[in-house]
Structures are given as structure tokens and as C-alpha cells.
Short mmCIF file of C-alpha atoms and ligand atoms in Angstrom, two decimals:
data_model
loop_
_atom_site.label_atom_id
_atom_site.label_comp_id
_atom_site.label_asym_id
_atom_site.label_seq_id
_atom_site.Cartn_x
_atom_site.Cartn_y
_atom_site.Cartn_z
CA MET A 1 182.85 93.49 145.26
CA THR A 2 182.55 92.37 148.90
CA VAL A 3 185.65 91.28 150.80
CA LEU A 4 185.70 89.36 154.06
CA VAL A 5 188.72 90.41 156.10
CA MET A 6 189.73 87.82 158.67
CA GLY A 7 191.71 88.91 161.72
CA ALA A 8 190.21 92.36 161.15
CA THR A 9 191.24 93.49 164.64
CA GLY A 10 194.82 92.32 164.12
CA LYS A 11 197.95 94.08 162.95
CA THR A 12 197.45 93.51 159.22
CA GLY A 13 193.65 93.13 159.30
CA VAL A 14 193.15 96.71 160.45
CA ALA A 15 195.32 97.90 157.60
CA VAL A 16 193.54 95.75 155.01
CA VAL A 17 190.13 97.05 156.14
CA GLU A 18 191.39 100.62 155.86
CA ALA A 19 192.98 100.12 152.44
CA LEU A 20 189.88 98.42 151.02
CA SER A 21 187.47 100.97 152.49
CA SER A 22 189.47 103.85 151.07
CA ARG A 23 188.99 102.24 147.64
CA GLY A 24 185.24 102.12 148.18
CA ILE A 25 185.15 98.34 148.50
CA GLU A 26 182.46 96.78 150.65
CA VAL A 27 184.22 95.21 153.61
CA ARG A 28 183.03 92.60 156.07
CA ALA A 29 185.30 92.70 159.11
CA ALA A 30 185.61 89.35 160.92
CA SER A 31 186.62 88.83 164.53
CA ARG A 32 185.76 86.53 167.41
CA HIS A 33 184.49 89.62 169.20
CA PRO A 34 182.96 91.90 166.55
CA ASP A 35 182.09 95.40 167.61
CA LEU A 36 178.54 95.30 166.30
CA SER A 37 177.90 98.86 167.42
CA ARG A 38 180.55 100.18 165.06
CA ALA A 39 179.03 102.06 162.18
CA GLY A 40 180.34 102.17 158.62
CA ILE A 41 181.87 98.73 158.21
CA GLU A 42 179.93 95.49 158.50
CA GLN A 43 181.17 93.39 161.41
CA VAL A 44 180.78 89.61 161.59
CA ARG A 45 181.65 87.02 164.17
CA MET A 46 184.04 84.38 162.93
CA ASP A 47 186.03 81.89 164.96
CA TRP A 48 188.37 79.22 163.65
CA SER A 49 187.28 76.99 166.51
CA ASP A 50 183.56 77.20 165.64
CA SER A 51 182.72 76.40 162.02
CA SER A 52 179.00 77.04 162.55
CA GLY A 53 179.46 80.73 161.68
CA TRP A 54 181.69 80.33 158.62
CA GLU A 55 179.04 79.92 155.95
CA SER A 56 177.06 83.01 156.92
CA ALA A 57 180.24 85.08 157.28
CA LEU A 58 181.25 84.04 153.76
CA ARG A 59 177.82 84.45 152.16
CA ASP A 60 177.91 86.76 149.09
CA VAL A 61 181.63 87.34 149.55
CA ASP A 62 183.80 87.35 146.43
CA GLY A 63 187.15 88.30 147.96
CA LEU A 64 188.77 86.89 151.09
CA TYR A 65 191.73 88.13 153.16
CA LEU A 66 192.74 84.96 154.95
CA VAL A 67 194.78 84.97 158.16
CA GLY A 68 195.48 81.34 159.09
CA PRO A 69 194.43 79.57 162.30
CA TYR A 70 197.96 79.84 163.69
CA ALA A 71 196.89 79.69 167.34
CA GLU A 72 194.41 76.85 166.89
CA PRO A 73 195.10 73.25 167.95
CA ASP A 74 194.22 70.69 165.24
CA ASN A 75 194.69 73.32 162.57
CA ALA A 76 195.82 71.09 159.69
CA ASP A 77 192.66 71.01 157.59
CA LEU A 78 190.90 74.19 158.76
CA ILE A 79 191.82 76.23 155.69
CA ARG A 80 190.59 73.52 153.32
CA ARG A 81 187.31 73.38 155.26
CA LEU A 82 186.90 77.16 155.31
CA LEU A 83 187.44 77.49 151.57
CA ALA A 84 184.90 74.73 150.97
CA ALA A 85 182.37 76.75 153.00
CA GLY A 86 182.91 79.90 150.94
CA THR A 87 181.22 78.83 147.74
CA GLY A 88 181.06 82.32 146.17
CA VAL A 89 184.65 83.32 146.90
CA GLN A 90 186.67 83.88 143.75
CA ARG A 91 189.81 85.61 144.94
CA VAL A 92 191.82 84.92 148.10
CA VAL A 93 194.82 86.76 149.51
CA HIS A 94 196.52 84.75 152.22
CA LEU A 95 198.78 86.17 154.93
CA SER A 96 201.64 83.69 155.20
CA ILE A 97 205.13 84.41 156.53
CA ILE A 98 208.67 84.75 155.24
CA GLY A 99 210.40 81.36 155.40
CA ALA A 100 207.09 79.47 155.22
CA GLU A 101 208.71 76.69 153.21
CA VAL A 102 211.17 75.74 155.98
CA LEU A 103 209.30 76.52 159.20
CA PRO A 104 208.20 73.64 161.47
CA THR A 105 204.78 72.08 161.02
CA GLY A 106 203.35 72.89 164.49
CA ILE A 107 201.85 75.81 162.58
CA PRO A 108 201.58 74.16 159.15
CA VAL A 109 202.15 77.30 157.08
CA ALA A 110 203.58 75.43 154.08
CA GLN A 111 200.60 73.06 154.02
CA TRP A 112 198.18 76.01 154.23
CA GLU A 113 199.91 77.65 151.28
CA LEU A 114 199.54 74.40 149.35
CA ASP A 115 195.85 74.12 150.26
CA ILE A 116 195.31 77.61 148.90
CA ARG A 117 197.28 76.97 145.70
CA GLU A 118 195.20 73.85 145.11
CA SER A 119 191.87 75.50 145.98
CA GLY A 120 190.94 76.37 142.41
CA LEU A 121 190.50 80.02 143.48
CA GLU A 122 192.49 82.96 142.19
CA TRP A 123 195.08 83.12 144.97
CA THR A 124 197.86 85.44 146.07
CA ILE A 125 200.16 84.52 148.95
CA LEU A 126 201.89 87.23 150.98
CA ARG A 127 205.04 86.34 152.89
CA PRO A 128 205.93 89.39 154.96
CA ASN A 129 209.02 89.78 157.08
CA TRP A 130 208.74 90.72 160.77
CA PHE A 131 206.35 93.61 161.39
CA PHE A 132 207.40 96.96 162.86
CA GLN A 133 204.17 96.71 164.85
CA ASN A 134 205.59 93.85 166.97
CA PHE A 135 207.51 96.54 168.83
CA GLU A 136 204.24 98.00 170.12
CA GLU A 137 202.67 94.65 170.89
CA SER A 138 204.73 91.51 171.62
CA PHE A 139 207.86 93.38 172.68
CA VAL A 140 206.35 96.51 174.17
CA ALA A 141 206.37 95.57 177.86
CA THR A 142 210.09 94.96 178.29
CA LEU A 143 211.01 97.91 176.09
CA ARG A 144 208.74 100.25 177.99
CA ASP A 145 209.33 98.91 181.51
CA GLN A 146 213.01 97.93 181.36
CA GLY A 147 214.28 99.77 178.30
CA LEU A 148 215.61 96.43 177.12
CA LEU A 149 214.80 93.80 174.50
CA GLU A 150 216.47 90.39 174.70
CA LEU A 151 216.11 88.00 171.75
CA PRO A 152 218.31 85.36 170.07
CA ALA A 153 218.70 87.46 166.92
CA ALA A 154 222.47 88.13 167.16
CA ASP A 155 223.51 90.92 164.80
CA ALA A 156 221.65 89.68 161.74
CA PRO A 157 219.92 92.40 159.69
CA ILE A 158 216.18 92.03 159.14
CA SER A 159 214.10 93.86 156.52
CA PHE A 160 211.21 94.61 158.93
CA VAL A 161 208.01 95.79 157.24
CA ASP A 162 205.11 98.06 158.22
CA THR A 163 201.75 96.24 158.39
CA PHE A 164 200.13 99.18 156.60
CA ASP A 165 202.28 98.35 153.56
CA VAL A 166 201.16 94.72 153.85
CA GLY A 167 197.57 95.99 154.00
CA GLU A 168 197.95 98.05 150.85
CA VAL A 169 199.52 95.17 148.93
CA ALA A 170 196.71 92.88 150.08
CA ALA A 171 194.02 95.37 149.05
CA THR A 172 195.63 95.88 145.65
CA ALA A 173 195.81 92.14 145.03
CA LEU A 174 192.19 91.70 146.14
CA VAL A 175 190.75 94.52 144.08
CA GLU A 176 192.86 94.59 140.93
CA GLY A 177 193.50 91.67 138.65
CA GLY A 178 196.96 90.41 137.73
CA HIS A 179 198.20 89.02 141.03
CA GLY A 180 196.70 85.54 140.81
CA GLY A 181 199.13 82.63 141.24
CA ARG A 182 201.80 84.88 142.78
CA THR A 183 203.71 84.49 146.05
CA TYR A 184 205.14 87.79 147.26
CA THR A 185 207.87 88.32 149.85
CA LEU A 186 207.15 91.69 151.47
CA THR A 187 209.85 93.71 153.21
CA GLY A 188 210.55 97.22 154.34
CA PRO A 189 213.01 99.52 152.56
CA GLU A 190 216.17 98.33 154.36
CA ALA A 191 217.60 95.56 156.53
CA ILE A 192 218.65 96.54 160.04
CA THR A 193 219.65 94.62 163.15
CA TYR A 194 217.48 94.42 166.25
CA ALA A 195 220.04 96.62 168.02
CA GLU A 196 219.67 99.29 165.32
CA ALA A 197 215.88 99.03 165.33
CA VAL A 198 215.66 99.36 169.12
CA ALA A 199 218.05 102.33 169.06
CA GLU A 200 215.76 103.98 166.49
CA LEU A 201 212.73 103.49 168.75
CA GLY A 202 214.79 105.01 171.57
CA ARG A 203 215.62 108.03 169.40
CA ALA A 204 211.92 108.56 168.74
CA ALA A 205 211.03 108.14 172.42
CA SER A 206 214.02 110.28 173.55
CA ARG A 207 215.21 107.41 175.67
CA ASP A 208 218.10 104.96 175.81
CA LEU A 209 216.59 101.66 174.65
CA ARG A 210 218.89 98.66 174.31
CA PHE A 211 218.92 95.27 172.62
CA THR A 212 220.86 92.31 174.01
CA ASP A 213 221.45 89.07 172.16
CA LEU A 214 220.20 86.01 174.00
CA ALA A 215 221.55 82.47 173.69
CA PRO A 216 218.96 80.35 171.83
CA GLN A 217 218.79 77.82 174.68
CA GLU A 218 218.18 80.57 177.24
CA PHE A 219 215.42 81.96 175.00
CA ALA A 220 213.77 78.52 174.73
CA ASP A 221 214.08 77.99 178.51
CA ARG A 222 212.42 81.34 179.19
CA LEU A 223 209.54 80.55 176.82
CA THR A 224 209.03 77.16 178.47
CA ALA A 225 209.20 78.68 181.95
CA GLY A 226 206.58 81.20 180.81
CA GLY A 227 204.21 78.34 179.93
CA ALA A 228 204.67 78.09 176.14
CA PRO A 229 203.85 74.60 174.80
CA PRO A 230 206.68 72.66 173.07
CA TRP A 231 205.35 73.33 169.54
CA ALA A 232 205.29 77.07 170.21
CA VAL A 233 208.84 77.00 171.58
CA GLU A 234 209.96 75.07 168.50
CA TRP A 235 208.22 77.63 166.27
CA GLN A 236 209.88 80.60 167.95
CA GLU A 237 213.29 78.88 167.89
CA ALA A 238 212.86 78.28 164.16
CA LEU A 239 211.88 81.91 163.50
CA PHE A 240 215.04 83.16 165.20
CA GLU A 241 217.21 80.51 163.54
CA LEU A 242 216.02 81.95 160.21
CA ILE A 243 216.99 85.43 161.39
CA ARG A 244 220.42 84.38 162.68
CA THR A 245 221.23 82.63 159.41
CA GLY A 246 220.45 85.73 157.37
CA GLN A 247 217.24 84.53 155.76
CA ASN A 248 215.29 87.61 156.90
CA THR A 249 217.90 89.99 155.48
CA PRO A 250 217.00 90.34 151.76
CA VAL A 251 215.12 93.48 150.77
CA THR A 252 212.53 93.15 148.02
CA ASP A 253 210.99 95.87 145.86
CA THR A 254 207.59 94.18 145.90
CA VAL A 255 205.73 96.77 148.00
CA GLU A 256 206.71 99.54 145.61
CA ALA A 257 206.15 97.41 142.52
CA ILE A 258 202.58 96.65 143.61
CA THR A 259 201.49 99.84 145.37
CA GLY A 260 203.49 102.32 143.30
CA ARG A 261 205.20 103.86 146.31
CA PRO A 262 208.14 102.90 148.52
CA PRO A 263 207.61 100.97 151.75
CA ARG A 264 207.42 102.98 154.95
CA PRO A 265 210.72 103.28 156.84
CA LEU A 266 211.18 102.38 160.52
CA SER A 267 211.94 106.01 161.39
CA ALA A 268 208.44 107.11 160.34
CA TYR A 269 206.85 104.26 162.28
CA ALA A 270 208.96 105.03 165.37
CA ASP A 271 208.04 108.73 165.33
CA ARG A 272 204.37 107.87 164.94
CA GLN A 273 204.27 105.37 167.80
CA ALA A 274 206.93 106.75 170.18
CA HIS A 275 204.40 106.99 173.02
CA HIS A 276 204.55 103.19 173.38
CA TRP A 277 208.15 103.22 174.58
CA LEU A 278 208.08 106.17 176.95
CA LYS A 279 209.07 105.53 180.57
CA PRO A 280 206.03 104.14 182.45
CA GLN A 281 203.89 106.74 184.17
CA PRO A 282 200.69 106.12 186.15
CA GLU A 283 198.46 107.90 183.66
CA LEU A 284 199.77 106.05 180.57
CA PRO A 285 197.09 104.10 178.62
CA GLU A 286 197.19 100.33 178.37
CA ALA A 287 199.81 99.03 175.91
CA GLY A 288 198.42 97.68 172.69
CA VAL A 289 198.37 98.20 168.99
CA ASP A 290 197.50 101.75 167.96
CA ARG A 291 194.94 101.53 165.19
CA THR A 292 195.54 105.06 163.93
CA ILE A 293 196.06 104.96 160.18
CA PRO A 294 199.51 106.29 159.31
CA PRO A 295 200.04 108.60 156.36
CA SER A 296 201.61 107.26 153.19
CA PRO A 297 205.23 108.28 152.71
CA SER A 298 206.06 110.63 149.90
CA GLN A 299 206.84 108.98 146.59
CA SER A 300 210.36 110.26 146.56
CA LYS A 301 211.60 110.03 150.13
CA LEU A 302 212.56 106.85 151.95
CA ASN A 303 213.84 108.26 155.23
N1 NAP B 401 203.92 89.36 163.66
C1 NAP B 401 204.78 89.29 162.64
O1 NAP B 401 205.88 89.90 162.62
C2 NAP B 401 204.41 88.46 161.44
C3 NAP B 401 205.22 88.50 160.30
C4 NAP B 401 204.86 87.74 159.19
C5 NAP B 401 203.70 86.98 159.22
N2 NAP B 401 202.93 86.97 160.36
C6 NAP B 401 201.73 86.14 160.37
O2 NAP B 401 200.62 86.98 160.65
C7 NAP B 401 199.59 86.20 161.23
C8 NAP B 401 198.98 87.02 162.33
O3 NAP B 401 199.89 87.12 163.39
P1 NAP B 401 199.99 88.41 164.27
O4 NAP B 401 200.88 88.08 165.40
O5 NAP B 401 200.37 89.55 163.41
O6 NAP B 401 198.51 88.59 164.86
P2 NAP B 401 197.44 89.71 164.60
O7 NAP B 401 197.01 89.70 163.18
O8 NAP B 401 197.89 91.01 165.17
O9 NAP B 401 196.23 89.23 165.52
C9 NAP B 401 195.59 88.01 165.29
C10 NAP B 401 194.19 88.21 164.65
O10 NAP B 401 193.62 86.93 164.48
C11 NAP B 401 192.34 86.92 165.09
N3 NAP B 401 192.13 85.60 165.70
C12 NAP B 401 192.88 85.03 166.68
N4 NAP B 401 192.38 83.82 166.97
C13 NAP B 401 191.29 83.63 166.17
C14 NAP B 401 190.35 82.59 166.02
N5 NAP B 401 190.37 81.47 166.78
N6 NAP B 401 189.38 82.73 165.10
C15 NAP B 401 189.29 83.86 164.34
N7 NAP B 401 190.16 84.89 164.45
C16 NAP B 401 191.14 84.77 165.36
C17 NAP B 401 192.32 88.02 166.12
O11 NAP B 401 191.04 88.59 166.16
P3 NAP B 401 190.04 88.56 167.42
O12 NAP B 401 190.88 88.44 168.66
O13 NAP B 401 189.34 89.90 167.31
O14 NAP B 401 189.15 87.41 167.16
C18 NAP B 401 193.29 89.04 165.51
O15 NAP B 401 192.57 89.93 164.67
C19 NAP B 401 200.21 84.88 161.64
O16 NAP B 401 199.79 83.90 160.73
C20 NAP B 401 201.70 85.13 161.50
O17 NAP B 401 202.42 83.97 161.15
C21 NAP B 401 203.25 87.69 161.46
#
């Protein structure tokens, strides 16, 4: 079996590549900027905004890990067109998002899910909750530099999930049969507030890190002032409206049901990545996602 992993440099893509490779599956890692010098895993160039490379990237591929063109303008029919180009693909696992059915159409996640369900392929749709790994990427600068995170999340609990659990679910669905026609909501082992999550990162970094709730309008104004286009502001507002209304709170047992082991807890993630939230020092490396593969938790221990 050969699997094309889209977004292979991204937060879940790295984990999917690792999980497939460790099962001995032939992986083709797709990126706009493939590291062609990297040995061991085939690298291909693939760009949502340039369909000329799609057919060759998909040639002789039977499984596809599909991360949608969420940052692309005119993205409505791109997934339909991509699937039409992949004539040998039989099984597709699509990274969607929790709340896909109610989110605004600037990023048409519900339509993409529908396109995949109607593709005639054996499909599995993953709807993960917010990733732990956002704390080392999107939110890292203010946490590291100011010790503060401000978001319009109020005190609503969120069942954050580790992308390496998403990766293992995706690999299982791609490699093993029995997951076709299923839509899975993926969460971590517990629901915690942003304030609790940030305090946990602070514990790991031996530092007082704080979360402050932000009024939704202030949040939207800051995004706009920072140059975000209206559709992106609307998208972010909708994501946090879901959080504030408790829709990111439920905990599912799907990760364990599919992988056979419990999802990784935030404490393990925080200990692993604590260097991201240390007080800035001149010799610190650039912030970014650490691609080190974390160990699996023990079967019996959640925290
Ligand atoms: N972040 C979360 O908490 C979260 C939770 C649930 C669902 N999701 C969903 O996960 C998806 C990924 O979001 P993310 O923030 O986690 O990003 P990410 O996967 O960390 O990074 C985005 C990936 O997409 C690739 N990419 C970007 N533009 C591309 C293009 N034009 N053509 C081909 N590849 C492109 C990038 O690769 P190169 O730069 O190497 O090309 C990168 O590997 C989104 O659909 C989001 O809705 C995210």
C-alpha cells in the first residue's frame, strides 16, 4: 500500500507520516516545499493552488490523507477536483474539524465532507478538537514573550487533543479495514479550560503563565487590525463561539477505541514541549512546531 500524506510538514501530517512509516507502509509526503534531500520517505511537491502537480503526486497511490485547502481562496471545488485526479485512490482519510456542520462557509468544511462522502471512495472523516500543538505554534509568541494568552474562550472546558493521537487514528483507518463511512470526533482524555491548560504549561515551564478572557468584539477587532480578511475573522469568531457555548467540551473514547490505548494527556505534552514557553533568552531557537515523535502513553495511565 502507498499512502500520500498531504500537509506532511504540518501538525497532524508529521504524525501521520510517522505512524504509517512505523507500520511499514510506503509513504509519499506532500508539501509545497518538499525536502527532496531527505532520505527514507519519498517527498513530493503538491500545492492546492497549482493542479499541474496533482496527478503525478497521486500516481500509484491507494490511500490518501487529505488536509483541505483551508487557506486557499476559491476553495469550493478543489477537493472534488483533487479526488478526480487520483484515479487509483481507494481509501481516503480526511482531516476535518469538530463542529464542521455549523461552521461558516468561508472555509467550506461541511461541503468538503460532503464531497468526500459522495466521492465513491472508502472514506473516513476525522473531526478533532483543538490541538495541544497550537500552544507551540499559533499561541507560542504571547505565551513565551508575555506569559499571557488572551482569547474569547471564557471558562468553557475544551477536550484538547494531541496531534500524535490524530495521526495514529488516521494511520489505523488508512491501513486497516472497517473504518469506511465513519465520521469520528477525536478528543483528548479530559475537558479543561484555557486557564487550566495555560497553568499546566506554566507548571511544565516552571513559570507563571496566565490566560485572560477577551470580549469577542475585542478579539475580532484585534484580528482585523492585524490584517485578517473578513472571512477569516468570521471563521475565528465562529470557532470561539462554539467553545463558549460548550460544544468543544464533550470527551469521546474514539482514540482509545481505534488505537487500543488512551489519548495522551496535556501534562505529558506540556512536559515534552516545555522549552517553548520558557522566558525568552538570546540563544533560544526559533519558535515552531517540534517534530520530535513523542512516546505513547502507557496503556493503564492517563495522567
Ligand atoms: N489547529 C487545530 O487546533 C485544528 C483542530 C481541528 C482541525 N484542524 C484542521 O487542521 C487543518 C490543518 O490546520 P493546522 O492549523 O493544524 O495546520 P498544519 O497542518 O499545522 O499546517 C498546514 C499544512 O498544510 C500545508 N499547506 C498549506 N498550504 C498549502 C497549499 N496551498 N497546498 C498544499 N499544502 C499546503 C502546509 O505544508 P507546506 O507549508 O509544507 O506546503 C502544512 O503542512 C485545517 O483544516 C484545520 O481546520 C485544526
